[in-house]
Amino acid sequence: MITLLSPAKVNLFLKIVAKRNDGYHELISLFQTISLADTITIEKAMEDRISCSDTSVPTDETNTVAKALAAYRKRSTAKDAFHVAIQKRIPHGAGLGGGSSNAATALFGLNALAKEPVSERDLIDAASEVGSDVPFFLSGGTAICKGRGEIIEEVSPLKKRSLYIVMPDFTLSTPKVYGKVRVENLSGRDFPKSACEISSENYPCFNDLEAPAFELAPQLKEYKTYLSSQGYERVFMSGSGSSLVIFCSKPPALPPGCRLYSASFINRKRGYWYDTPLPL
Ligand code: C5P
């Protein structure tokens, strides 16, 4: 049996580059893992089963962990069945990558338990099959992600930052937010296009998905205005929302109905899965 931390991510910047013929959007985004995290426990069982501390999360084949199990099996000779238990803390529908992180952590854990582990390349392929953001979580925790998000360029750890996540009382659907993107309306702003252009302290924070998200949820724009009016230098949406990220060390005054999470940047050290030394 193993228990692993499954961290959330924030997108420090997210630039949409183009709409592709396969319906996905080509992006360039700086992803960072943060200390807000779920935990995943994996143990051998008579048959596959997923359980979750948050009963509103479906535990059927639509759960990203079930998809991770299926993608892993395609690449492995192992025949074992598993019970995967998710202790949820990361809010869902928030743009914080909770489901993607759970899938990547499950893939990593399954491989750690396997007598004949699959190669790192196979693990990344399995992750990419589960979702665009999943391969990032197998990185060191800071990366420029390109393509539909699955092409990873590792970045050296950034200067540690404290931040707050403001979670509204509504969620946003990723496909619906992407569906509102109008490529012709995107700004032509300058931004770092590769890992070597990222400085540890100075990087832009912006998100091209804000305008489409604000169109779907005008209240979110009001929340950003309210938080920005408190004088914080950086207030921006993570991923496809609905969460907003603020760089600050003291809690902000909250818009009504919002929940607040305190976090900081974390990275995975060589030879560790976050706080767990390897081999497990
Ligand atoms: O890959 P994933 O399942 O996480 O993507 C969910 C949905 O988000 C896709 O079906 C697509 O509508 C949208 N998406 C996109 N461009 C991306 C990533 C996701 O349009 N780069």
PDB file of C-alpha atoms and ligand atoms in Angstrom:
ATOM      1  CA  MET A   1       0.000   0.000   0.000  1.00  0.00           C
ATOM      2  CA  ILE A   2       1.225   3.522  -0.705  1.00  0.00           C
ATOM      3  CA  THR A   3      -0.044   7.011   0.100  1.00  0.00           C
ATOM      4  CA  LEU A   4       1.067   9.899  -2.105  1.00  0.00           C
ATOM      5  CA  LEU A   5       0.446  13.640  -2.137  1.00  0.00           C
ATOM      6  CA  SER A   6      -1.501  14.789  -5.229  1.00  0.00           C
ATOM      7  CA  PRO A   7      -0.902  18.559  -5.547  1.00  0.00           C
ATOM      8  CA  ALA A   8      -2.968  21.210  -7.312  1.00  0.00           C
ATOM      9  CA  LYS A   9      -1.466  23.492  -9.975  1.00  0.00           C
ATOM     10  CA  VAL A  10      -1.880  27.096 -10.967  1.00  0.00           C
ATOM     11  CA  ASN A  11      -1.259  28.511 -14.435  1.00  0.00           C
ATOM     12  CA  LEU A  12       0.973  31.537 -13.842  1.00  0.00           C
ATOM     13  CA  PHE A  13       0.327  32.545 -17.424  1.00  0.00           C
ATOM     14  CA  LEU A  14      -1.786  30.898 -20.096  1.00  0.00           C
ATOM     15  CA  LYS A  15      -1.536  32.094 -23.688  1.00  0.00           C
ATOM     16  CA  ILE A  16      -3.850  30.668 -26.357  1.00  0.00           C
ATOM     17  CA  VAL A  17      -1.960  30.533 -29.630  1.00  0.00           C
ATOM     18  CA  ALA A  18      -4.452  29.022 -32.085  1.00  0.00           C
ATOM     19  CA  LYS A  19      -7.494  26.820 -32.486  1.00  0.00           C
ATOM     20  CA  ARG A  20      -6.565  23.458 -33.987  1.00  0.00           C
ATOM     21  CA  ASN A  21      -8.442  21.354 -36.518  1.00  0.00           C
ATOM     22  CA  ASP A  22      -9.017  18.636 -33.871  1.00  0.00           C
ATOM     23  CA  GLY A  23     -11.008  21.142 -31.736  1.00  0.00           C
ATOM     24  CA  TYR A  24      -8.280  21.624 -29.106  1.00  0.00           C
ATOM     25  CA  HIS A  25      -6.493  24.921 -28.543  1.00  0.00           C
ATOM     26  CA  GLU A  26      -2.760  25.307 -28.972  1.00  0.00           C
ATOM     27  CA  LEU A  27      -1.368  26.993 -25.865  1.00  0.00           C
ATOM     28  CA  ILE A  28       1.809  28.093 -24.122  1.00  0.00           C
ATOM     29  CA  SER A  29       1.407  28.107 -20.345  1.00  0.00           C
ATOM     30  CA  LEU A  30       3.615  28.278 -17.249  1.00  0.00           C
ATOM     31  CA  PHE A  31       2.332  25.623 -14.818  1.00  0.00           C
ATOM     32  CA  GLN A  32       3.329  25.489 -11.131  1.00  0.00           C
ATOM     33  CA  THR A  33       2.387  22.896  -8.486  1.00  0.00           C
ATOM     34  CA  ILE A  34       1.209  24.252  -5.117  1.00  0.00           C
ATOM     35  CA  SER A  35       0.907  22.961  -1.560  1.00  0.00           C
ATOM     36  CA  LEU A  36      -2.911  22.639  -1.714  1.00  0.00           C
ATOM     37  CA  ALA A  37      -3.144  18.882  -2.281  1.00  0.00           C
ATOM     38  CA  ASP A  38      -5.278  15.736  -2.190  1.00  0.00           C
ATOM     39  CA  THR A  39      -3.839  12.410  -1.066  1.00  0.00           C
ATOM     40  CA  ILE A  40      -4.080   9.165  -3.009  1.00  0.00           C
ATOM     41  CA  THR A  41      -3.795   5.765  -1.336  1.00  0.00           C
ATOM     42  CA  ILE A  42      -3.354   2.697  -3.549  1.00  0.00           C
ATOM     43  CA  GLU A  43      -3.642  -0.887  -2.305  1.00  0.00           C
ATOM     44  CA  LYS A  44      -4.078  -4.245  -3.999  1.00  0.00           C
ATOM     45  CA  ALA A  45      -7.697  -5.469  -3.980  1.00  0.00           C
ATOM     46  CA  MET A  46      -9.902  -8.293  -5.322  1.00  0.00           C
ATOM     47  CA  GLU A  47     -11.301  -5.971  -7.966  1.00  0.00           C
ATOM     48  CA  ASP A  48     -10.726  -2.382  -9.088  1.00  0.00           C
ATOM     49  CA  ARG A  49     -12.469   0.199  -6.910  1.00  0.00           C
ATOM     50  CA  ILE A  50     -12.203   3.963  -6.523  1.00  0.00           C
ATOM     51  CA  SER A  51     -13.423   5.770  -3.432  1.00  0.00           C
ATOM     52  CA  CYS A  52     -13.446   9.482  -2.676  1.00  0.00           C
ATOM     53  CA  SER A  53     -13.911  11.452   0.550  1.00  0.00           C
ATOM     54  CA  ASP A  54     -16.025  13.954  -1.446  1.00  0.00           C
ATOM     55  CA  THR A  55     -19.217  12.113  -2.306  1.00  0.00           C
ATOM     56  CA  SER A  56     -20.067  14.612  -5.081  1.00  0.00           C
ATOM     57  CA  VAL A  57     -17.124  13.261  -7.120  1.00  0.00           C
ATOM     58  CA  PRO A  58     -18.215  10.335  -9.361  1.00  0.00           C
ATOM     59  CA  THR A  59     -16.132   7.198  -8.767  1.00  0.00           C
ATOM     60  CA  ASP A  60     -17.180   5.403 -11.977  1.00  0.00           C
ATOM     61  CA  GLU A  61     -15.303   5.121 -15.290  1.00  0.00           C
ATOM     62  CA  THR A  62     -15.568   8.918 -15.767  1.00  0.00           C
ATOM     63  CA  ASN A  63     -13.190   9.507 -12.829  1.00  0.00           C
ATOM     64  CA  THR A  64      -9.715  10.441 -14.116  1.00  0.00           C
ATOM     65  CA  VAL A  65      -8.208   7.788 -11.802  1.00  0.00           C
ATOM     66  CA  ALA A  66     -10.298   5.087 -13.556  1.00  0.00           C
ATOM     67  CA  LYS A  67      -9.020   6.422 -16.896  1.00  0.00           C
ATOM     68  CA  ALA A  68      -5.460   6.311 -15.513  1.00  0.00           C
ATOM     69  CA  LEU A  69      -5.917   2.654 -14.448  1.00  0.00           C
ATOM     70  CA  ALA A  70      -7.168   1.767 -17.964  1.00  0.00           C
ATOM     71  CA  ALA A  71      -4.338   3.684 -19.686  1.00  0.00           C
ATOM     72  CA  TYR A  72      -1.756   2.023 -17.395  1.00  0.00           C
ATOM     73  CA  ARG A  73      -3.090  -1.505 -18.053  1.00  0.00           C
ATOM     74  CA  LYS A  74      -2.692  -1.033 -21.824  1.00  0.00           C
ATOM     75  CA  ARG A  75       1.052  -0.586 -21.280  1.00  0.00           C
ATOM     76  CA  SER A  76       1.732  -3.026 -18.443  1.00  0.00           C
ATOM     77  CA  THR A  77       1.894  -6.833 -18.078  1.00  0.00           C
ATOM     78  CA  ALA A  78       0.594  -6.670 -14.455  1.00  0.00           C
ATOM     79  CA  LYS A  79      -2.772  -8.297 -13.759  1.00  0.00           C
ATOM     80  CA  ASP A  80      -3.392  -6.974 -10.212  1.00  0.00           C
ATOM     81  CA  ALA A  81      -6.551  -5.089  -9.225  1.00  0.00           C
ATOM     82  CA  PHE A  82      -6.454  -2.019  -6.964  1.00  0.00           C
ATOM     83  CA  HIS A  83      -8.466   0.076  -4.544  1.00  0.00           C
ATOM     84  CA  VAL A  84      -7.557   3.739  -5.044  1.00  0.00           C
ATOM     85  CA  ALA A  85      -8.799   6.056  -2.269  1.00  0.00           C
ATOM     86  CA  ILE A  86      -8.833   9.817  -2.885  1.00  0.00           C
ATOM     87  CA  GLN A  87      -8.810  12.221   0.066  1.00  0.00           C
ATOM     88  CA  LYS A  88     -10.105  15.422  -1.572  1.00  0.00           C
ATOM     89  CA  ARG A  89      -9.048  18.919  -0.605  1.00  0.00           C
ATOM     90  CA  ILE A  90      -8.615  20.532  -4.046  1.00  0.00           C
ATOM     91  CA  PRO A  91     -11.945  22.061  -5.167  1.00  0.00           C
ATOM     92  CA  HIS A  92     -13.123  20.754  -8.551  1.00  0.00           C
ATOM     93  CA  GLY A  93     -14.288  22.866 -11.502  1.00  0.00           C
ATOM     94  CA  ALA A  94     -11.691  25.361 -10.259  1.00  0.00           C
ATOM     95  CA  GLY A  95      -8.946  25.220 -12.912  1.00  0.00           C
ATOM     96  CA  LEU A  96      -6.566  23.815 -10.293  1.00  0.00           C
ATOM     97  CA  GLY A  97      -6.023  20.463 -12.049  1.00  0.00           C
ATOM     98  CA  GLY A  98      -7.251  18.257  -9.177  1.00  0.00           C
ATOM     99  CA  GLY A  99      -8.538  15.453 -11.446  1.00  0.00           C
ATOM    100  CA  SER A 100      -5.427  15.594 -13.643  1.00  0.00           C
ATOM    101  CA  SER A 101      -3.160  15.503 -10.602  1.00  0.00           C
ATOM    102  CA  ASN A 102      -5.060  12.512  -9.153  1.00  0.00           C
ATOM    103  CA  ALA A 103      -4.622  10.644 -12.465  1.00  0.00           C
ATOM    104  CA  ALA A 104      -0.876  11.382 -12.678  1.00  0.00           C
ATOM    105  CA  THR A 105      -0.351  10.451  -9.018  1.00  0.00           C
ATOM    106  CA  ALA A 106      -2.259   7.184  -9.537  1.00  0.00           C
ATOM    107  CA  LEU A 107      -0.113   6.378 -12.613  1.00  0.00           C
ATOM    108  CA  PHE A 108       3.048   7.085 -10.651  1.00  0.00           C
ATOM    109  CA  GLY A 109       1.822   5.015  -7.677  1.00  0.00           C
ATOM    110  CA  LEU A 110       0.718   2.047  -9.828  1.00  0.00           C
ATOM    111  CA  ASN A 111       4.146   2.010 -11.448  1.00  0.00           C
ATOM    112  CA  ALA A 112       5.870   2.229  -8.060  1.00  0.00           C
ATOM    113  CA  LEU A 113       3.894  -0.841  -6.884  1.00  0.00           C
ATOM    114  CA  ALA A 114       4.519  -2.832 -10.097  1.00  0.00           C
ATOM    115  CA  LYS A 115       7.100  -5.643 -10.174  1.00  0.00           C
ATOM    116  CA  GLU A 116       7.887  -4.722 -13.779  1.00  0.00           C
ATOM    117  CA  PRO A 117       7.391  -0.954 -14.040  1.00  0.00           C
ATOM    118  CA  VAL A 118       6.680   0.616 -17.436  1.00  0.00           C
ATOM    119  CA  SER A 119       9.145   3.152 -18.866  1.00  0.00           C
ATOM    120  CA  GLU A 120       8.888   6.869 -18.090  1.00  0.00           C
ATOM    121  CA  ARG A 121       7.956   7.431 -21.772  1.00  0.00           C
ATOM    122  CA  ASP A 122       5.029   4.964 -21.471  1.00  0.00           C
ATOM    123  CA  LEU A 123       3.913   6.638 -18.238  1.00  0.00           C
ATOM    124  CA  ILE A 124       3.877  10.060 -19.965  1.00  0.00           C
ATOM    125  CA  ASP A 125       1.977   8.574 -22.960  1.00  0.00           C
ATOM    126  CA  ALA A 126      -0.593   7.084 -20.579  1.00  0.00           C
ATOM    127  CA  ALA A 127      -0.892  10.475 -18.837  1.00  0.00           C
ATOM    128  CA  SER A 128      -1.395  12.265 -22.149  1.00  0.00           C
ATOM    129  CA  GLU A 129      -4.159   9.800 -23.093  1.00  0.00           C
ATOM    130  CA  VAL A 130      -6.044  10.624 -19.859  1.00  0.00           C
ATOM    131  CA  GLY A 131      -5.991  14.428 -20.364  1.00  0.00           C
ATOM    132  CA  SER A 132      -4.062  17.431 -21.653  1.00  0.00           C
ATOM    133  CA  ASP A 133      -2.862  18.581 -18.191  1.00  0.00           C
ATOM    134  CA  VAL A 134      -1.938  15.145 -16.781  1.00  0.00           C
ATOM    135  CA  PRO A 135       1.696  14.809 -18.069  1.00  0.00           C
ATOM    136  CA  PHE A 136       2.656  18.078 -16.324  1.00  0.00           C
ATOM    137  CA  PHE A 137       2.121  16.420 -12.936  1.00  0.00           C
ATOM    138  CA  LEU A 138       4.878  13.890 -13.712  1.00  0.00           C
ATOM    139  CA  SER A 139       7.369  16.789 -14.050  1.00  0.00           C
ATOM    140  CA  GLY A 140       9.367  18.516 -11.309  1.00  0.00           C
ATOM    141  CA  GLY A 141       6.479  20.907 -10.618  1.00  0.00           C
ATOM    142  CA  THR A 142       7.384  23.955 -12.746  1.00  0.00           C
ATOM    143  CA  ALA A 143       7.082  23.709 -16.535  1.00  0.00           C
ATOM    144  CA  ILE A 144       6.165  25.473 -19.723  1.00  0.00           C
ATOM    145  CA  CYS A 145       3.426  23.368 -21.304  1.00  0.00           C
ATOM    146  CA  LYS A 146       2.729  23.564 -25.025  1.00  0.00           C
ATOM    147  CA  GLY A 147       0.600  21.812 -27.643  1.00  0.00           C
ATOM    148  CA  ARG A 148      -2.786  21.115 -26.018  1.00  0.00           C
ATOM    149  CA  GLY A 149      -0.835  21.228 -22.701  1.00  0.00           C
ATOM    150  CA  GLU A 150       0.827  17.820 -22.939  1.00  0.00           C
ATOM    151  CA  ILE A 151       4.253  18.901 -24.302  1.00  0.00           C
ATOM    152  CA  ILE A 152       6.411  19.651 -21.254  1.00  0.00           C
ATOM    153  CA  GLU A 153       9.527  21.816 -20.974  1.00  0.00           C
ATOM    154  CA  GLU A 154      10.821  21.638 -17.394  1.00  0.00           C
ATOM    155  CA  VAL A 155      11.671  24.968 -15.725  1.00  0.00           C
ATOM    156  CA  SER A 156      14.007  25.302 -12.701  1.00  0.00           C
ATOM    157  CA  PRO A 157      12.044  25.945  -9.469  1.00  0.00           C
ATOM    158  CA  LEU A 158      10.849  29.556  -9.185  1.00  0.00           C
ATOM    159  CA  LYS A 159      11.396  31.731  -6.118  1.00  0.00           C
ATOM    160  CA  LYS A 160       8.918  30.418  -3.528  1.00  0.00           C
ATOM    161  CA  ARG A 161       5.738  32.496  -3.314  1.00  0.00           C
ATOM    162  CA  SER A 162       2.813  32.538  -0.880  1.00  0.00           C
ATOM    163  CA  LEU A 163      -0.561  32.821  -2.496  1.00  0.00           C
ATOM    164  CA  TYR A 164      -4.265  32.630  -1.824  1.00  0.00           C
ATOM    165  CA  ILE A 165      -6.834  30.856  -3.969  1.00  0.00           C
ATOM    166  CA  VAL A 166     -10.309  32.394  -3.998  1.00  0.00           C
ATOM    167  CA  MET A 167     -12.958  29.830  -4.948  1.00  0.00           C
ATOM    168  CA  PRO A 168     -16.380  31.238  -5.937  1.00  0.00           C
ATOM    169  CA  ASP A 169     -19.581  29.375  -5.106  1.00  0.00           C
ATOM    170  CA  PHE A 170     -19.858  28.270  -8.753  1.00  0.00           C
ATOM    171  CA  THR A 171     -17.647  26.115 -10.980  1.00  0.00           C
ATOM    172  CA  LEU A 172     -16.819  26.396 -14.689  1.00  0.00           C
ATOM    173  CA  SER A 173     -16.725  23.640 -17.318  1.00  0.00           C
ATOM    174  CA  THR A 174     -13.407  23.450 -19.222  1.00  0.00           C
ATOM    175  CA  PRO A 175     -14.961  22.624 -22.653  1.00  0.00           C
ATOM    176  CA  LYS A 176     -17.529  25.454 -22.230  1.00  0.00           C
ATOM    177  CA  VAL A 177     -14.812  28.013 -21.416  1.00  0.00           C
ATOM    178  CA  TYR A 178     -12.635  26.898 -24.359  1.00  0.00           C
ATOM    179  CA  GLY A 179     -15.786  26.962 -26.516  1.00  0.00           C
ATOM    180  CA  LYS A 180     -16.081  30.735 -25.906  1.00  0.00           C
ATOM    181  CA  VAL A 181     -12.495  31.515 -27.029  1.00  0.00           C
ATOM    182  CA  ARG A 182     -12.334  33.839 -30.047  1.00  0.00           C
ATOM    183  CA  VAL A 183      -8.766  33.572 -31.308  1.00  0.00           C
ATOM    184  CA  GLU A 184      -9.130  36.822 -33.292  1.00  0.00           C
ATOM    185  CA  ASN A 185      -9.858  38.726 -30.036  1.00  0.00           C
ATOM    186  CA  LEU A 186      -6.745  37.586 -28.142  1.00  0.00           C
ATOM    187  CA  SER A 187      -4.129  40.153 -27.163  1.00  0.00           C
ATOM    188  CA  GLY A 188      -0.773  40.215 -28.975  1.00  0.00           C
ATOM    189  CA  ARG A 189       1.136  40.681 -25.700  1.00  0.00           C
ATOM    190  CA  ASP A 190       4.719  39.551 -25.312  1.00  0.00           C
ATOM    191  CA  PHE A 191       5.459  36.571 -23.048  1.00  0.00           C
ATOM    192  CA  PRO A 192       8.233  33.949 -22.505  1.00  0.00           C
ATOM    193  CA  LYS A 193       7.944  31.189 -25.110  1.00  0.00           C
ATOM    194  CA  SER A 194      10.390  28.663 -23.698  1.00  0.00           C
ATOM    195  CA  ALA A 195      11.837  27.489 -20.383  1.00  0.00           C
ATOM    196  CA  CYS A 196      15.127  29.374 -20.822  1.00  0.00           C
ATOM    197  CA  GLU A 197      13.231  32.687 -21.030  1.00  0.00           C
ATOM    198  CA  ILE A 198      11.682  32.286 -17.558  1.00  0.00           C
ATOM    199  CA  SER A 199      13.292  34.228 -14.722  1.00  0.00           C
ATOM    200  CA  SER A 200      12.857  32.873 -11.173  1.00  0.00           C
ATOM    201  CA  GLU A 201      11.219  36.088  -9.892  1.00  0.00           C
ATOM    202  CA  ASN A 202       9.952  37.894 -12.981  1.00  0.00           C
ATOM    203  CA  TYR A 203       7.323  36.284 -15.187  1.00  0.00           C
ATOM    204  CA  PRO A 204       4.032  37.621 -16.454  1.00  0.00           C
ATOM    205  CA  CYS A 205       0.769  36.509 -14.820  1.00  0.00           C
ATOM    206  CA  PHE A 206      -2.188  36.535 -17.202  1.00  0.00           C
ATOM    207  CA  ASN A 207      -4.747  34.148 -18.595  1.00  0.00           C
ATOM    208  CA  ASP A 208      -6.312  34.316 -22.077  1.00  0.00           C
ATOM    209  CA  LEU A 209      -9.205  32.183 -20.769  1.00  0.00           C
ATOM    210  CA  GLU A 210     -10.351  34.986 -18.449  1.00  0.00           C
ATOM    211  CA  ALA A 211     -12.397  36.836 -21.087  1.00  0.00           C
ATOM    212  CA  PRO A 212     -14.312  33.685 -22.170  1.00  0.00           C
ATOM    213  CA  ALA A 213     -14.811  32.685 -18.513  1.00  0.00           C
ATOM    214  CA  PHE A 214     -16.105  36.191 -17.656  1.00  0.00           C
ATOM    215  CA  GLU A 215     -18.536  35.928 -20.562  1.00  0.00           C
ATOM    216  CA  LEU A 216     -19.924  32.694 -19.079  1.00  0.00           C
ATOM    217  CA  ALA A 217     -19.829  33.984 -15.472  1.00  0.00           C
ATOM    218  CA  PRO A 218     -19.951  37.831 -15.328  1.00  0.00           C
ATOM    219  CA  GLN A 219     -19.829  37.582 -11.512  1.00  0.00           C
ATOM    220  CA  LEU A 220     -16.250  36.285 -11.757  1.00  0.00           C
ATOM    221  CA  LYS A 221     -15.183  39.533 -13.417  1.00  0.00           C
ATOM    222  CA  GLU A 222     -16.767  41.454 -10.514  1.00  0.00           C
ATOM    223  CA  TYR A 223     -14.853  39.256  -8.043  1.00  0.00           C
ATOM    224  CA  LYS A 224     -11.565  39.960  -9.837  1.00  0.00           C
ATOM    225  CA  THR A 225     -12.300  43.716  -9.798  1.00  0.00           C
ATOM    226  CA  TYR A 226     -13.151  43.574  -6.082  1.00  0.00           C
ATOM    227  CA  LEU A 227      -9.968  41.653  -5.211  1.00  0.00           C
ATOM    228  CA  SER A 228      -7.773  43.862  -7.453  1.00  0.00           C
ATOM    229  CA  SER A 229      -9.192  46.989  -5.754  1.00  0.00           C
ATOM    230  CA  GLN A 230      -7.529  45.824  -2.499  1.00  0.00           C
ATOM    231  CA  GLY A 231      -4.171  46.772  -4.014  1.00  0.00           C
ATOM    232  CA  TYR A 232      -2.748  43.338  -4.843  1.00  0.00           C
ATOM    233  CA  GLU A 233      -0.285  43.405  -7.684  1.00  0.00           C
ATOM    234  CA  ARG A 234      -1.357  40.085  -9.193  1.00  0.00           C
ATOM    235  CA  VAL A 235      -4.896  38.692  -9.318  1.00  0.00           C
ATOM    236  CA  PHE A 236      -5.541  36.180 -12.113  1.00  0.00           C
ATOM    237  CA  MET A 237      -7.655  33.162 -12.959  1.00  0.00           C
ATOM    238  CA  SER A 238      -6.107  29.670 -12.955  1.00  0.00           C
ATOM    239  CA  GLY A 239      -6.701  27.355 -15.947  1.00  0.00           C
ATOM    240  CA  SER A 240     -10.281  27.495 -17.177  1.00  0.00           C
ATOM    241  CA  GLY A 241     -11.475  28.838 -13.778  1.00  0.00           C
ATOM    242  CA  SER A 242     -13.421  29.442 -11.705  1.00  0.00           C
ATOM    243  CA  SER A 243     -10.681  29.971  -9.080  1.00  0.00           C
ATOM    244  CA  LEU A 244      -8.720  33.227  -8.805  1.00  0.00           C
ATOM    245  CA  VAL A 245      -5.114  33.368  -7.600  1.00  0.00           C
ATOM    246  CA  ILE A 246      -3.662  36.262  -5.566  1.00  0.00           C
ATOM    247  CA  PHE A 247       0.006  36.670  -4.671  1.00  0.00           C
ATOM    248  CA  CYS A 248      -0.096  37.838  -1.053  1.00  0.00           C
ATOM    249  CA  SER A 249       0.831  36.628   2.414  1.00  0.00           C
ATOM    250  CA  LYS A 250      -2.223  37.975   4.310  1.00  0.00           C
ATOM    251  CA  PRO A 251      -5.797  36.841   3.557  1.00  0.00           C
ATOM    252  CA  PRO A 252      -7.780  39.218   1.291  1.00  0.00           C
ATOM    253  CA  ALA A 253     -11.326  40.434   2.029  1.00  0.00           C
ATOM    254  CA  LEU A 254     -13.555  37.944   0.218  1.00  0.00           C
ATOM    255  CA  PRO A 255     -16.500  38.500  -2.115  1.00  0.00           C
ATOM    256  CA  PRO A 256     -19.670  36.945  -0.591  1.00  0.00           C
ATOM    257  CA  GLY A 257     -19.950  33.153  -0.829  1.00  0.00           C
ATOM    258  CA  CYS A 258     -16.281  32.601  -1.771  1.00  0.00           C
ATOM    259  CA  ARG A 259     -13.952  30.153  -0.013  1.00  0.00           C
ATOM    260  CA  LEU A 260     -10.284  30.870   0.629  1.00  0.00           C
ATOM    261  CA  TYR A 261      -7.319  28.469   0.435  1.00  0.00           C
ATOM    262  CA  SER A 262      -3.785  29.390   1.486  1.00  0.00           C
ATOM    263  CA  ALA A 263      -0.895  27.776  -0.446  1.00  0.00           C
ATOM    264  CA  SER A 264       2.657  28.200  -1.675  1.00  0.00           C
ATOM    265  CA  PHE A 265       4.712  26.952  -4.618  1.00  0.00           C
ATOM    266  CA  ILE A 266       6.115  23.441  -4.147  1.00  0.00           C
ATOM    267  CA  ASN A 267       8.454  21.362  -6.301  1.00  0.00           C
ATOM    268  CA  ARG A 268       9.348  17.707  -6.535  1.00  0.00           C
ATOM    269  CA  LYS A 269      12.957  17.057  -5.595  1.00  0.00           C
ATOM    270  CA  ARG A 270      14.981  14.481  -7.517  1.00  0.00           C
ATOM    271  CA  GLY A 271      14.440  11.124  -5.787  1.00  0.00           C
ATOM    272  CA  TYR A 272      11.098  12.171  -4.229  1.00  0.00           C
ATOM    273  CA  TRP A 273       7.422  12.144  -5.094  1.00  0.00           C
ATOM    274  CA  TYR A 274       6.762  15.474  -3.366  1.00  0.00           C
ATOM    275  CA  ASP A 275       7.166  14.604   0.355  1.00  0.00           C
ATOM    276  CA  THR A 276       7.733  10.849  -0.241  1.00  0.00           C
ATOM    277  CA  PRO A 277      11.278   9.514  -0.757  1.00  0.00           C
ATOM    278  CA  LEU A 278      11.831   7.034  -3.621  1.00  0.00           C
ATOM    279  CA  PRO A 279      12.007   4.087  -4.077  1.00  0.00           C
ATOM    280  CA  LEU A 280       8.727   3.731  -2.218  1.00  0.00           C
TER     281      LEU A 280
HETATM  282  O1  C5P B   1      -7.723  17.168 -22.466  1.00  0.00           O
HETATM  283  P1  C5P B   1      -8.884  17.442 -21.558  1.00  0.00           P
HETATM  284  O2  C5P B   1      -9.825  16.280 -21.459  1.00  0.00           O
HETATM  285  O3  C5P B   1      -8.461  17.936 -20.213  1.00  0.00           O
HETATM  286  O4  C5P B   1      -9.674  18.649 -22.228  1.00  0.00           O
HETATM  287  C1  C5P B   1     -11.012  18.910 -21.900  1.00  0.00           C
HETATM  288  C2  C5P B   1     -11.625  19.818 -22.958  1.00  0.00           C
HETATM  289  O5  C5P B   1     -11.040  21.117 -22.864  1.00  0.00           O
HETATM  290  C3  C5P B   1     -11.361  19.389 -24.395  1.00  0.00           C
HETATM  291  O6  C5P B   1     -12.330  18.497 -24.843  1.00  0.00           O
HETATM  292  C4  C5P B   1     -11.436  20.716 -25.131  1.00  0.00           C
HETATM  293  O7  C5P B   1     -12.780  21.095 -25.336  1.00  0.00           O
HETATM  294  C5  C5P B   1     -10.867  21.704 -24.142  1.00  0.00           C
HETATM  295  N1  C5P B   1      -9.418  21.960 -24.367  1.00  0.00           N
HETATM  296  C6  C5P B   1      -9.021  22.735 -25.446  1.00  0.00           C
HETATM  297  N2  C5P B   1      -7.690  22.991 -25.626  1.00  0.00           N
HETATM  298  C7  C5P B   1      -6.771  22.535 -24.751  1.00  0.00           C
HETATM  299  C8  C5P B   1      -7.153  21.749 -23.635  1.00  0.00           C
HETATM  300  C9  C5P B   1      -8.499  21.485 -23.472  1.00  0.00           C
HETATM  301  O8  C5P B   1      -9.838  23.179 -26.250  1.00  0.00           O
HETATM  302  N3  C5P B   1      -5.484  22.833 -24.948  1.00  0.00           N
END
